[in-house]
Short mmCIF file of C-alpha atoms in Angstrom, two decimals:
data_model
loop_
_atom_site.label_atom_id
_atom_site.label_comp_id
_atom_site.label_asym_id
_atom_site.label_seq_id
_atom_site.Cartn_x
_atom_site.Cartn_y
_atom_site.Cartn_z
CA MET A 652 0.00 0.00 0.00
CA HIS A 653 1.35 3.38 -1.05
CA ARG A 654 1.04 6.18 1.44
CA PRO A 655 1.30 9.80 0.32
CA ALA A 656 4.44 11.45 1.53
CA ALA A 657 4.11 13.52 4.64
CA PRO A 658 4.31 17.26 4.02
CA PRO A 659 7.84 18.54 4.36
CA ASP A 660 8.72 20.11 7.67
CA LEU A 661 9.84 23.63 6.80
CA THR A 662 11.15 24.21 10.32
CA ALA A 663 13.71 21.45 9.74
CA MET A 664 15.15 23.28 6.74
CA THR A 665 18.46 25.05 7.41
CA PRO A 666 21.36 26.09 5.19
CA GLU A 667 23.20 23.01 6.41
CA HIS A 668 20.19 20.72 5.82
CA PRO A 669 18.26 21.92 2.75
CA LEU A 670 15.09 20.20 1.62
CA SER A 671 15.42 17.37 -0.85
CA ASP A 672 14.32 17.81 -4.46
CA ASP A 673 11.28 15.64 -3.77
CA ALA A 674 10.30 17.77 -0.78
CA LEU A 675 10.68 20.97 -2.82
CA ALA A 676 8.59 19.47 -5.64
CA THR A 677 5.89 18.54 -3.12
CA LEU A 678 5.85 22.09 -1.75
CA ALA A 679 5.65 23.57 -5.26
CA HIS A 680 2.74 21.25 -6.12
CA ARG A 681 0.88 22.23 -2.93
CA ALA A 682 1.45 25.92 -3.67
CA ARG A 683 0.05 25.54 -7.20
CA GLN A 684 -3.04 23.82 -5.80
CA ALA A 685 -3.61 26.36 -3.03
CA LEU A 686 -2.74 29.47 -5.05
CA PRO A 687 -4.51 29.49 -8.42
CA ASP A 688 -3.58 32.07 -11.04
CA ALA A 689 -5.36 35.40 -10.90
CA PRO A 690 -7.95 36.08 -13.61
CA PRO A 691 -6.48 37.82 -16.70
CA ALA A 692 -8.63 40.94 -16.20
CA LEU A 693 -7.30 41.34 -12.66
CA LEU A 694 -3.70 40.90 -13.84
CA HIS A 695 -4.23 43.52 -16.55
CA ALA A 696 -5.70 45.99 -14.05
CA ALA A 697 -2.81 45.41 -11.64
CA PHE A 698 -0.17 45.94 -14.34
CA ALA A 699 -1.94 49.14 -15.43
CA LEU A 700 -1.37 50.58 -11.95
CA TRP A 701 2.38 50.60 -12.57
CA GLN A 702 2.82 52.16 -15.99
CA ALA A 703 6.40 52.91 -16.96
CA GLN A 704 7.29 56.31 -15.57
CA PRO A 705 9.22 58.79 -17.71
CA ALA A 706 12.77 59.60 -16.73
CA THR A 707 12.83 62.18 -13.98
CA ALA A 708 14.67 65.45 -14.40
CA PRO A 709 17.59 64.45 -12.11
CA LEU A 710 18.07 61.22 -14.06
CA ALA A 711 17.97 63.05 -17.39
CA ALA A 712 20.54 65.52 -16.06
CA ALA A 713 22.84 62.62 -15.11
CA LEU A 714 22.90 61.30 -18.68
CA ARG A 715 25.83 62.13 -20.92
CA ARG A 716 24.72 64.99 -23.17
CA VAL A 717 25.49 64.59 -26.90
CA ALA A 718 24.82 67.28 -29.52
CA ALA A 719 23.46 66.07 -32.86
CA VAL A 720 24.43 67.71 -36.15
CA LEU A 721 22.07 68.42 -39.06
CA ARG A 722 23.22 66.37 -42.09
CA PHE A 723 20.29 66.88 -44.47
CA ASP A 724 17.39 69.32 -44.76
CA SER A 725 14.95 68.93 -47.65
CA TRP A 726 14.18 72.65 -47.42
CA ALA A 727 17.83 73.42 -48.26
CA LEU A 728 17.14 72.07 -51.76
CA PRO A 729 15.62 74.47 -54.31
CA PRO A 730 11.83 74.08 -54.50
CA GLN A 731 10.60 72.07 -57.46
CA ALA A 732 8.57 73.84 -60.12
CA LEU A 733 4.85 73.26 -59.70
CA GLY A 734 3.25 71.45 -62.61
CA MET A 735 -0.40 70.86 -63.29
CA ARG A 736 -0.50 68.00 -60.81
CA GLY A 737 1.95 69.49 -58.35
CA SER A 738 1.10 71.35 -55.19
CA ALA A 739 3.01 73.30 -52.61
CA ASP A 740 4.48 70.84 -50.14
CA ASP A 741 5.20 72.10 -46.65
CA SER A 742 6.45 68.72 -45.45
CA ARG A 743 10.07 68.57 -44.40
CA HIS A 744 12.68 65.81 -44.14
CA LEU A 745 15.61 66.24 -41.74
CA LEU A 746 18.51 63.90 -40.94
CA PHE A 747 20.64 64.38 -37.82
CA SER A 748 23.77 62.46 -36.72
CA ALA A 749 25.41 62.00 -33.33
CA GLU A 750 27.98 59.41 -32.23
CA GLY A 751 26.93 56.52 -34.47
CA ARG A 752 23.23 57.35 -34.34
CA ASP A 753 21.14 58.87 -37.10
CA VAL A 754 17.75 60.45 -36.42
CA ASP A 755 15.60 60.52 -39.57
CA LEU A 756 12.75 63.00 -39.02
CA ARG A 757 9.75 63.86 -41.23
CA ILE A 758 7.51 66.80 -40.43
CA THR A 759 4.03 67.08 -41.99
CA ARG A 760 0.78 68.89 -41.30
CA HIS A 761 -1.50 66.91 -39.00
CA PRO A 762 -5.08 66.53 -40.34
CA GLY A 763 -6.47 67.41 -36.90
CA GLY A 764 -4.41 70.59 -36.67
CA GLY A 765 -0.84 71.31 -35.79
CA TRP A 766 2.08 69.21 -36.98
CA SER A 767 3.08 65.54 -37.03
CA LEU A 768 6.62 64.39 -36.41
CA ALA A 769 7.47 60.86 -37.48
CA GLY A 770 10.93 59.46 -37.39
CA GLN A 771 13.31 56.61 -36.87
CA VAL A 772 16.48 56.30 -34.83
CA LEU A 773 19.14 54.26 -36.59
CA GLY A 774 22.10 53.04 -34.58
CA PRO A 775 23.02 51.04 -31.50
CA ASP A 776 20.00 51.91 -29.34
CA GLU A 777 17.16 49.41 -29.14
CA THR A 778 15.12 51.39 -26.66
CA GLY A 779 14.74 55.02 -25.79
CA GLN A 780 12.39 57.93 -25.41
CA ILE A 781 11.87 60.88 -27.71
CA LEU A 782 11.36 64.12 -25.81
CA LEU A 783 9.92 67.17 -27.58
CA GLN A 784 10.03 70.31 -25.46
CA PRO A 785 9.45 73.98 -26.28
CA ALA A 786 12.81 75.59 -27.08
CA GLY A 787 12.19 78.17 -24.35
CA GLY A 788 11.23 75.45 -21.87
CA GLN A 789 8.17 77.39 -20.69
CA ALA A 790 5.45 74.78 -21.41
CA ASP A 791 4.82 71.06 -21.29
CA GLY A 792 6.25 68.93 -24.04
CA HIS A 793 5.51 65.65 -25.75
CA ARG A 794 7.04 62.22 -25.20
CA ALA A 795 7.10 59.01 -27.25
CA SER A 796 8.83 55.67 -26.86
CA LEU A 797 10.77 54.07 -29.67
CA ASP A 798 9.07 50.96 -31.05
CA GLY A 799 10.88 47.74 -32.00
CA LEU A 800 12.14 49.32 -35.24
CA GLY A 801 13.34 52.51 -33.55
CA GLU A 802 10.37 54.49 -34.91
CA PHE A 803 8.36 57.17 -33.14
CA HIS A 804 5.33 59.41 -33.86
CA LEU A 805 4.18 62.67 -32.29
CA ASP A 806 0.90 64.18 -33.54
CA GLY A 807 -0.88 67.49 -33.03
CA VAL A 808 2.24 69.48 -32.12
CA ALA A 809 1.65 73.25 -32.09
CA ALA A 810 3.66 75.60 -34.29
CA GLY A 811 6.72 77.17 -32.70
CA ALA A 812 10.32 76.47 -31.80
CA TRP A 813 10.88 73.00 -30.35
CA ARG A 814 13.85 71.02 -29.04
CA LEU A 815 13.86 67.29 -29.87
CA SER A 816 15.98 64.93 -27.75
CA LEU A 817 16.60 61.19 -27.65
CA ALA A 818 17.05 59.74 -24.15
CA THR A 819 18.83 56.36 -24.19
CA ALA A 820 20.18 54.26 -21.35
CA ASP A 821 23.43 56.23 -21.20
CA ALA A 822 23.04 59.44 -23.22
CA LEU A 823 20.77 62.35 -23.99
CA VAL A 824 21.13 63.19 -27.69
CA VAL A 825 19.96 66.78 -28.26
CA LEU A 826 19.03 67.92 -31.78
CA PRO A 827 19.21 71.55 -32.91
CA ASP A 828 15.97 73.49 -32.39
CA ILE A 829 13.26 72.95 -35.00
CA ASP A 830 10.82 75.72 -35.95
CA LEU A 831 7.47 74.11 -36.80
CA GLY A 832 5.17 76.17 -38.98
CA ALA A 833 7.83 78.61 -40.14
CA PRO A 834 7.55 79.52 -43.82
CA ARG A 835 9.94 77.85 -46.21
CA LEU A 836 12.60 80.27 -47.39
CA GLY A 837 13.73 80.24 -51.00
#
């Protein structure tokens, strides 16, 4: 006749006398029986309580600051002649470089008003945050996380001078100020 094993005595466990593998397996089995998984809706609600918090100002100040350089500006090219099917295009394409990273940025009018910034960070960083703050620093800004391809989108940005930065694990890459809504010269 087979008798079930007696529950392990946890008080007998010491660093010198650890529980056997069988005793640990028995405890794990009992825990799984006594502690069922939480319902998915409850797990989702619990995880939502702890959303990822943006980097705080002291942490951002501790990052190594890197200045990006403008490498390409589509507005520096002469405007194309308008044909019968052509139209004035106020979209803009900018390319910035900084220490092995390239930030490819496209600026277009947002259908709901304001401006849209869409871009991609090319380089060694797999994660990071894009920070868009007024150049004068007097108002709240916008924030976006890089997706798996290093892409980001910011919509409905008001016209004005803005400073775009990329916060990575070890650096804060600061791009030159961008003037959204300024007329194209030339």
